[in-house]
XYZ file of C-alpha atoms in Angstrom:
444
model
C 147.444 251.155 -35.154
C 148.302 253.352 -38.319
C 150.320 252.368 -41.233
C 151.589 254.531 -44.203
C 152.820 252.994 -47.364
C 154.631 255.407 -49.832
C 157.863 255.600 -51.732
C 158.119 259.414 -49.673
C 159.789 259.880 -46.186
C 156.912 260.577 -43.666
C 157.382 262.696 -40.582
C 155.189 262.081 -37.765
C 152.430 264.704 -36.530
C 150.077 263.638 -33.082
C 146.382 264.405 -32.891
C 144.647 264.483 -29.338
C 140.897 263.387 -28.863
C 139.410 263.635 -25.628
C 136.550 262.833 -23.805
C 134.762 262.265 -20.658
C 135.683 258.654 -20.332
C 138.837 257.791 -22.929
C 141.653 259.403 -24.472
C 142.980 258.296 -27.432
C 146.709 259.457 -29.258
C 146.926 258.911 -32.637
C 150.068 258.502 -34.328
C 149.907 259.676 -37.898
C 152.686 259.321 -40.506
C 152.308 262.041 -43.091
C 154.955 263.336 -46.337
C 158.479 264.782 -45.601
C 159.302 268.376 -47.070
C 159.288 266.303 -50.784
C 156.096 267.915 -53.134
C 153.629 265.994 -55.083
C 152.583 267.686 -58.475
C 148.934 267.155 -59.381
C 148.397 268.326 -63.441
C 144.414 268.572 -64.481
C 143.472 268.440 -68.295
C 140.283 268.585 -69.857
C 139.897 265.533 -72.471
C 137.542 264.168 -75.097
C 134.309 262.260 -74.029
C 136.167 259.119 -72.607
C 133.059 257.002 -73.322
C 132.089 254.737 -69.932
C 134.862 255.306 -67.396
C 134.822 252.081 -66.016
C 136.427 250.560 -68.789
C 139.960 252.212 -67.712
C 139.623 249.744 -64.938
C 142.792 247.131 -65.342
C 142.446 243.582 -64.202
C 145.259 243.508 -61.404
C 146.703 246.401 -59.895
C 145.498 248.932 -57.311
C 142.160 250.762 -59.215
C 138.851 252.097 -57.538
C 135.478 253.205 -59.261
C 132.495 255.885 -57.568
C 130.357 256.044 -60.626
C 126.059 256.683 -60.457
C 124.261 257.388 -63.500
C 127.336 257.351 -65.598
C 129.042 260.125 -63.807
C 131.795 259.824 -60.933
C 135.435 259.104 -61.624
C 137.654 255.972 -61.581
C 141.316 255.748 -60.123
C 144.501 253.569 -61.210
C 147.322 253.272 -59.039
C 148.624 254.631 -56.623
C 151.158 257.464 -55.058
C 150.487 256.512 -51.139
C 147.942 254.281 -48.943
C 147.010 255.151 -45.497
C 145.792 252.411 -43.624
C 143.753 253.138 -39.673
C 140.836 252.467 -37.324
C 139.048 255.556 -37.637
C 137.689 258.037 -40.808
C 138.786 261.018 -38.135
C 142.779 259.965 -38.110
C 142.489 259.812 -42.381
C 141.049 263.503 -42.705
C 143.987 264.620 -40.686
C 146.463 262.995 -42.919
C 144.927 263.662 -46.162
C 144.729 267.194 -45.599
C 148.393 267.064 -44.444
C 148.830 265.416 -47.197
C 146.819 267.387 -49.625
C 148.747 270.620 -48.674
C 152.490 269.083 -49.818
C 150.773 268.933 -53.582
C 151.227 271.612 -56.228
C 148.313 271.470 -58.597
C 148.262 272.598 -62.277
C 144.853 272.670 -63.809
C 143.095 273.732 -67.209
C 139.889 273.790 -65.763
C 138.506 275.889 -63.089
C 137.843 274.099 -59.407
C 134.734 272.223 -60.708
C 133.369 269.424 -58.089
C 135.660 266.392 -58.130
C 138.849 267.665 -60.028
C 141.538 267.888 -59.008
C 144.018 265.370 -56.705
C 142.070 263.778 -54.392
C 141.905 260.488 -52.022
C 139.564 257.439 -52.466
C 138.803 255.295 -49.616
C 136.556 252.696 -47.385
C 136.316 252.448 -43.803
C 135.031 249.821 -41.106
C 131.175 249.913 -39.685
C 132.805 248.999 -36.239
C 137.144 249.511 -35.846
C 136.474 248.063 -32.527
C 134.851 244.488 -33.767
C 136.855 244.039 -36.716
C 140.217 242.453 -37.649
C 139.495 244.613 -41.517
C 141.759 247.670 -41.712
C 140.014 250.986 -43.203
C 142.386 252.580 -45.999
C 142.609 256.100 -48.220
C 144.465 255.841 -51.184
C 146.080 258.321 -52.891
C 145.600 257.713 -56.486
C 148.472 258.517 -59.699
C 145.792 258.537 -62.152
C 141.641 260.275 -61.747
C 139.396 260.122 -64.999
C 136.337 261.717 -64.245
C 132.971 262.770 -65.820
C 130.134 265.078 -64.376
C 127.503 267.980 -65.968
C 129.576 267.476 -69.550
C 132.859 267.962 -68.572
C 135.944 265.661 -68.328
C 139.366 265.472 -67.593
C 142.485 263.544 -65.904
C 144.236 264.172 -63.300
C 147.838 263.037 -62.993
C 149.861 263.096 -59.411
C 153.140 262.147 -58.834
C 157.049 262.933 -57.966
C 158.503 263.166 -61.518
C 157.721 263.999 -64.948
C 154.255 263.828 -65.431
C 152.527 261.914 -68.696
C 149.174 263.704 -70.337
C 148.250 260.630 -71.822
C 145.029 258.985 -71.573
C 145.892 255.255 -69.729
C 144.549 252.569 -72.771
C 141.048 250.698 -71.750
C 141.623 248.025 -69.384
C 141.618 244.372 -70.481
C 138.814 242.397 -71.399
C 136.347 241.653 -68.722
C 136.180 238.087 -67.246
C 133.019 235.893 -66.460
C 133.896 234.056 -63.090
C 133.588 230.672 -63.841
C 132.489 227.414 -61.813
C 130.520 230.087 -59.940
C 128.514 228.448 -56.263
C 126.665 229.733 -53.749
C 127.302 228.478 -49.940
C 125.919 229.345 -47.039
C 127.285 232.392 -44.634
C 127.953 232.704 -41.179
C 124.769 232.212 -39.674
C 121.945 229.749 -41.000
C 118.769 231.256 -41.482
C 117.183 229.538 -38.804
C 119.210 230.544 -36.588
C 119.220 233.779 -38.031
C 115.897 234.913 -37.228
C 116.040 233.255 -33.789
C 118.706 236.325 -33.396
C 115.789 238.858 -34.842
C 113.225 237.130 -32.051
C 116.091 238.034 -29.554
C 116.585 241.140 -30.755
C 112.554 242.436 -30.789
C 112.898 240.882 -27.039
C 114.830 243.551 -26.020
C 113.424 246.360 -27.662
C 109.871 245.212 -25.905
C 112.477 245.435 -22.930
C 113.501 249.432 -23.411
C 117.168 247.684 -23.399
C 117.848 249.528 -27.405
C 114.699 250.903 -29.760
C 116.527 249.641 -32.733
C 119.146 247.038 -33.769
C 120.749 246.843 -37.394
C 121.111 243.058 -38.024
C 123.266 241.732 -41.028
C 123.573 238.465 -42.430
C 126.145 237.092 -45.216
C 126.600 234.719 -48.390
C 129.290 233.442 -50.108
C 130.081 232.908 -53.343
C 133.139 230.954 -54.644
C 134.424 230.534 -58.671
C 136.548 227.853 -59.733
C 139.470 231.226 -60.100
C 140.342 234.336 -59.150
C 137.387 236.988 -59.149
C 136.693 239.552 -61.881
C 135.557 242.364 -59.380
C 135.031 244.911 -62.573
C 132.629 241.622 -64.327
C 131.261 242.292 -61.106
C 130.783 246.041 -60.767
C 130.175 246.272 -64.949
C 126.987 244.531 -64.070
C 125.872 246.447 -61.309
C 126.067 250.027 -63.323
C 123.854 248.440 -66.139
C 121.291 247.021 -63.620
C 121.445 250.131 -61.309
C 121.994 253.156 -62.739
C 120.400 255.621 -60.089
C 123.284 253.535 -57.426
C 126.435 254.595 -56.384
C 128.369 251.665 -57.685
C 131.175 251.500 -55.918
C 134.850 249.930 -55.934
C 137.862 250.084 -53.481
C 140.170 247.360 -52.805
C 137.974 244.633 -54.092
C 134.926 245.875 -51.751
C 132.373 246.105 -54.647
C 128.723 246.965 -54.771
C 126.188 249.296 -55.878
C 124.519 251.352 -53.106
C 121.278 253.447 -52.435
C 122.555 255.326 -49.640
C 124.502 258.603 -49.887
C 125.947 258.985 -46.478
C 127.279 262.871 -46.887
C 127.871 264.617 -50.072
C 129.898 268.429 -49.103
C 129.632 270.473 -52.668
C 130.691 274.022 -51.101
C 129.171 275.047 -48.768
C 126.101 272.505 -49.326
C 126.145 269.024 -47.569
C 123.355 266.319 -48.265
C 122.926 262.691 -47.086
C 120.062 260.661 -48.414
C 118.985 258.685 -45.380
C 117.003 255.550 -46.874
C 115.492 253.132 -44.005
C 112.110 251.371 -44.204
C 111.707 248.657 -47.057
C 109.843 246.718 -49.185
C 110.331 243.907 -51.761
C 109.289 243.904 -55.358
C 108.795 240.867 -57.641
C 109.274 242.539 -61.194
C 106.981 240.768 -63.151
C 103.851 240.152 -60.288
C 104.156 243.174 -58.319
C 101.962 246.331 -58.465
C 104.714 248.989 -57.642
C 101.569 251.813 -57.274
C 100.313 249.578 -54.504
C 103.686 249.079 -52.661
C 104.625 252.196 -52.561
C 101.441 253.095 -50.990
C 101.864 250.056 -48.409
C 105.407 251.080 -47.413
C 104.097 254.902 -46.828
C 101.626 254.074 -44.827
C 103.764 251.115 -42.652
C 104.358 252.181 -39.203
C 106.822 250.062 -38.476
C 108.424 251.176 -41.538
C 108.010 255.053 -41.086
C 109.492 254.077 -37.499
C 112.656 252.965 -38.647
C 112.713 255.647 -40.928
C 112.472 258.517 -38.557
C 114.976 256.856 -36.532
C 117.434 257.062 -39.194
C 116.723 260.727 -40.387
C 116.991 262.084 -36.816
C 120.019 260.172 -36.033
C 121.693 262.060 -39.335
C 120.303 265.312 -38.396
C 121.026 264.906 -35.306
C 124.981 264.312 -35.920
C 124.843 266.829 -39.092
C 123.463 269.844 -36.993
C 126.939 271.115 -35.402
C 128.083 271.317 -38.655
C 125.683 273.659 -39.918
C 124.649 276.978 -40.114
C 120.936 275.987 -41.702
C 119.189 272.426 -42.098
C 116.033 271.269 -44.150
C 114.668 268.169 -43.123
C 111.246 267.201 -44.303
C 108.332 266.161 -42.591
C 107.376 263.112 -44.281
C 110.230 260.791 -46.622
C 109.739 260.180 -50.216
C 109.627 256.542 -51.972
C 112.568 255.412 -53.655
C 111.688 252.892 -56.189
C 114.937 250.158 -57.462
C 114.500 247.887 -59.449
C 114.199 245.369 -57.027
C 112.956 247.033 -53.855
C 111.338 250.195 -52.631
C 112.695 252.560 -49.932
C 111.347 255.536 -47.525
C 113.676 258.400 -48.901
C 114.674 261.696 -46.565
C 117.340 264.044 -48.110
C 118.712 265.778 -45.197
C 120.449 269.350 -46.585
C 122.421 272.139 -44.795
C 124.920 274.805 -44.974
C 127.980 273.113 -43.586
C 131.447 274.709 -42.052
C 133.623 275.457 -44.781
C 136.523 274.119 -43.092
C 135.074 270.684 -42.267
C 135.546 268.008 -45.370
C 133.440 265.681 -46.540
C 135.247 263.039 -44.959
C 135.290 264.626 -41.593
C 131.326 265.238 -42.080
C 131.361 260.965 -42.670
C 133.002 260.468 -39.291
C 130.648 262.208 -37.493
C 127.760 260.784 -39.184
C 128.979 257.134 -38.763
C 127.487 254.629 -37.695
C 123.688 256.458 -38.315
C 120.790 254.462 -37.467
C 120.460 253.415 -40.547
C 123.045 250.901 -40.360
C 123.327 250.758 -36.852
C 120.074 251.253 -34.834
C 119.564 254.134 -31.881
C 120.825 254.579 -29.356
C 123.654 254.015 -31.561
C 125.929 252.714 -28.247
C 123.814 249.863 -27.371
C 122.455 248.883 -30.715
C 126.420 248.979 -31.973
C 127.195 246.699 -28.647
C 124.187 244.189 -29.581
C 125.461 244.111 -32.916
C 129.051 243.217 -31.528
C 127.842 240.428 -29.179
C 125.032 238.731 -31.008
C 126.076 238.473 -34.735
C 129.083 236.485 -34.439
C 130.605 237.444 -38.218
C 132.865 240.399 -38.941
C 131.102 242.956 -40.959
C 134.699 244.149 -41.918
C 133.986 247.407 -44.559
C 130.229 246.623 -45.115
C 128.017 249.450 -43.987
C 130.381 251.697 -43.404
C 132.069 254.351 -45.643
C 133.111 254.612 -48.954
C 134.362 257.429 -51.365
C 136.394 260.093 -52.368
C 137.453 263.601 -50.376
C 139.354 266.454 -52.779
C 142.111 268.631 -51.498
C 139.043 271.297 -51.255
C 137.336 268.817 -48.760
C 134.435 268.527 -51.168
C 133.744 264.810 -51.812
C 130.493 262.126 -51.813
C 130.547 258.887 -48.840
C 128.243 256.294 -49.605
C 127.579 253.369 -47.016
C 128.807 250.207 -48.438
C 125.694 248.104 -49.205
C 124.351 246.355 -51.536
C 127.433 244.630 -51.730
C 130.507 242.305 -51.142
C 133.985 241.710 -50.249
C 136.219 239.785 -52.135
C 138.806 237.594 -49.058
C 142.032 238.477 -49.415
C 143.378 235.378 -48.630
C 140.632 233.672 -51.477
C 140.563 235.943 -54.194
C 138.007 233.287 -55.502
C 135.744 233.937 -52.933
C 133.674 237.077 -52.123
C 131.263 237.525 -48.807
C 127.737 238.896 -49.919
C 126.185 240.732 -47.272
C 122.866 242.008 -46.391
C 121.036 244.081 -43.816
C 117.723 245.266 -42.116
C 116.384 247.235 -38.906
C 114.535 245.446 -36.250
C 112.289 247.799 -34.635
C 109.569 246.651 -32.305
C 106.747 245.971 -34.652
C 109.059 243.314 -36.936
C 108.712 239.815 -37.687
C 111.510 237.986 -38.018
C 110.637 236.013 -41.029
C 109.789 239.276 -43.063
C 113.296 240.594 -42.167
C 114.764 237.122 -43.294
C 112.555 238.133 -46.810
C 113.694 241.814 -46.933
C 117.624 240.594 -46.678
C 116.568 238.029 -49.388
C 115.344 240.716 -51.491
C 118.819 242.946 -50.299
C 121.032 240.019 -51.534
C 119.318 240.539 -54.936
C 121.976 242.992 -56.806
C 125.242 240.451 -55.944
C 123.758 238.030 -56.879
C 122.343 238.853 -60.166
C 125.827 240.630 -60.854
C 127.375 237.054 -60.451
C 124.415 235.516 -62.131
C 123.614 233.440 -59.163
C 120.124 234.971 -58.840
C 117.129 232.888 -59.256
């Protein structure tokens, strides 16, 4: 079930979860008595960090608004089913490395693990992974530095700018899994059974693909999503790339905060009246249904975890450049001694990407549509050896196959609820695909 790759002997520690119906053993391969070293330096203004990116080779990016960090390499690889069994190892994992640092323990320094998980390890044949990176470059609030880990000698050079980026060429669209047709048949289906009482919300995804006459580019792809959407969390781990809205948990301290975003609307750039919209969405009940949905499923999940919440009353409007969204920052004082990545696991799946009850919408998501969702919608980031860190949900985005490094899946999503009509949600996944597809400039 769990695989560790790493040029260090592992020993083997056992975790226990139990519950009222299943018990689950997790084997979990961690480091031998052999230490890590982990050397911080502060360095000059290394201009945009994605350009450290190389073109082949193990590299991940978590950059919004110019600010994140970017990875290369990489010291060990944990691959599982489940966010939960990951936050054991990495903080086993975490504690066998020495750190030397110039700079005192500002958010994000420091050695830390990048990663992506599965929406659903029980309907997928994708593998969730944390990687322990050699080399972090990272910028936030003015500061920068590098942080080096490894087994031997350790180099304080800045890695040279990655090689030119490369336009995919002979780029297509095709069609997905699911025609659209018979798509929103599935929505009609769907708004059946919420008139039924069987689920009061169901997450629905559909996909696209797009093949090049070569192998992908996946930082062509990502370079275009930072300059089209800044205010994003553009995202890259093992050739899942995209640009995402939606913070799942950020832990800074003692401080957690996940931006729950649910309830949509589409903009056309050059005919819309964004005033008007955003006035329309606010005042859509089928929207502000979804929404509240979403926010009280995160609460909901976040509230053991906290000493003190704030939610508020009424969500905010997001605007992108191509759609608007109902915003809700949920905020609270969280246990000190659970990370960031623990706090994802217990938020995951949130009805946001899911639906509520979360059991039943996940099981009418498993049954009805048919593709494998693999890392979409679930979560993606970094955790420090602190157990600060930021999870987005992967949307807004695409996979590259690993057996087709031509080809990546686009995917998009929306919330049924009982007030929806299926060819609006057909329109609002439309509008979703938008990002991808302008990124590959596929978009018409």
């Amino acid at each position: 079930m769990t695989k560790i790759r790493s040029a260090l002997a592992p020993r083997v520690i056992v975790r226990y979860w139990g519950g009222a119906s299943a018990i689950v053993w997790q084997v979990i391969p961690v480091f031998g008595m052999k230490r890590m070293r982990a050397t911080t330096v502060a360095i000059d203004d290394p201009g945009p960090l994605h350009r450290f990116l190389p073109l082949t080779g193990t590299s991940s990016a978590f950059i919004r608004r110019g600010e994140g960090i970017v990875t290369l390499g990489e010291v060990a690889r944990f691959e599982t089913d489940y966010p939960d069994a990951a936050d054991v190892w990495w903080n086993e994992v975490a504690s066998y490395i020495d750190h030397d640092s110039e700079l005192p323990g500002a958010f994000g320094t420091g050695p830390l693990a990048v990663g992506s998980f599965t929406f659903d390890p029980d309907d997928s044949e994708e593998r969730s992974r944390l990687i322990v990176p050699e080399v972090i470059i990272g910028r936030r609030a003015g500061q920068f530095w590098m942080t080096r880990i490894g087994v031997d000698r350790i180099s304080s050079e800045l890695p040279p700018n990655g090689e030119p980026l490369v336009r995919p060429a002979g780029l297509r669209l095709e069609p997905g899994t699911m025609p659209e047709a018979q798509w929103t048949t599935l929505v009609r289906t769907v708004i059946e059974l919420i008139h039924r009482g069987e689920v009061r919300k169901v997450v629905l995804a559909r996909d696209l693909r797009a093949v090049a006459d070569e192998e992908l580019d996946v930082r062509f792809i990502l370079n275009r999503l930072i300059r089209s959407y800044p205010m994003t969390w553009a995202y890259l781990v093992d050739g899942l790339v995209g640009a995402t809205p939606e913070l799942l948990i950020r832990r800074q301290g003692g401080l957690a905060t996940s931006r729950v975003l649910a309830g949509t609307v589409s903009l056309d750039p050059e005919h819309t009246d964004s005033v008007h919209k955003a006035a329309e969405l606010a005042r859509s009940q089928k929207d502000v249904a979804e929404h509240e949905f979403a926010v009280e499923s995160v609460a909901r999940a976040l509230e053991p975890f906290c000493a003190a919440m704030n939610v508020p009353e009424a969500p905010s409007v997001l605007p992108l450049p191509n759609v608007l969204h109902l915003a809700t920052d949920v905020t609270g004082h969280c246990d000190p001694d659970t990370s960031a990545l623990a706090l994802a696991a217990a938020l995951h799946p949130s009805a946001a990407v899911c639906g509520t009850p979360t059991f039943a919408a996940r099981e009418v998501i498993s049954e009805l549509e048919v593709m494998d969702r693999g890392r979409y919608a679930g979560p993606v980031g970094w955790v420090d050896a602190r157990g600060d860190g930021e999870w987005a949900l992967a949307l807004r985005g695409g996979q590259v196959l690993e057996h087709d490094k031509r080809q990546v899946q686009l995917f998009a999503g929306c919330g049924i609820v009982a007030d929806s009509v299926a060819e609006d949600e057909l329109a609002e996944t439309n509008a979703k695909f938008v990002p991808m597809l302008q990124a590959l400039d596929l978009a018409q």
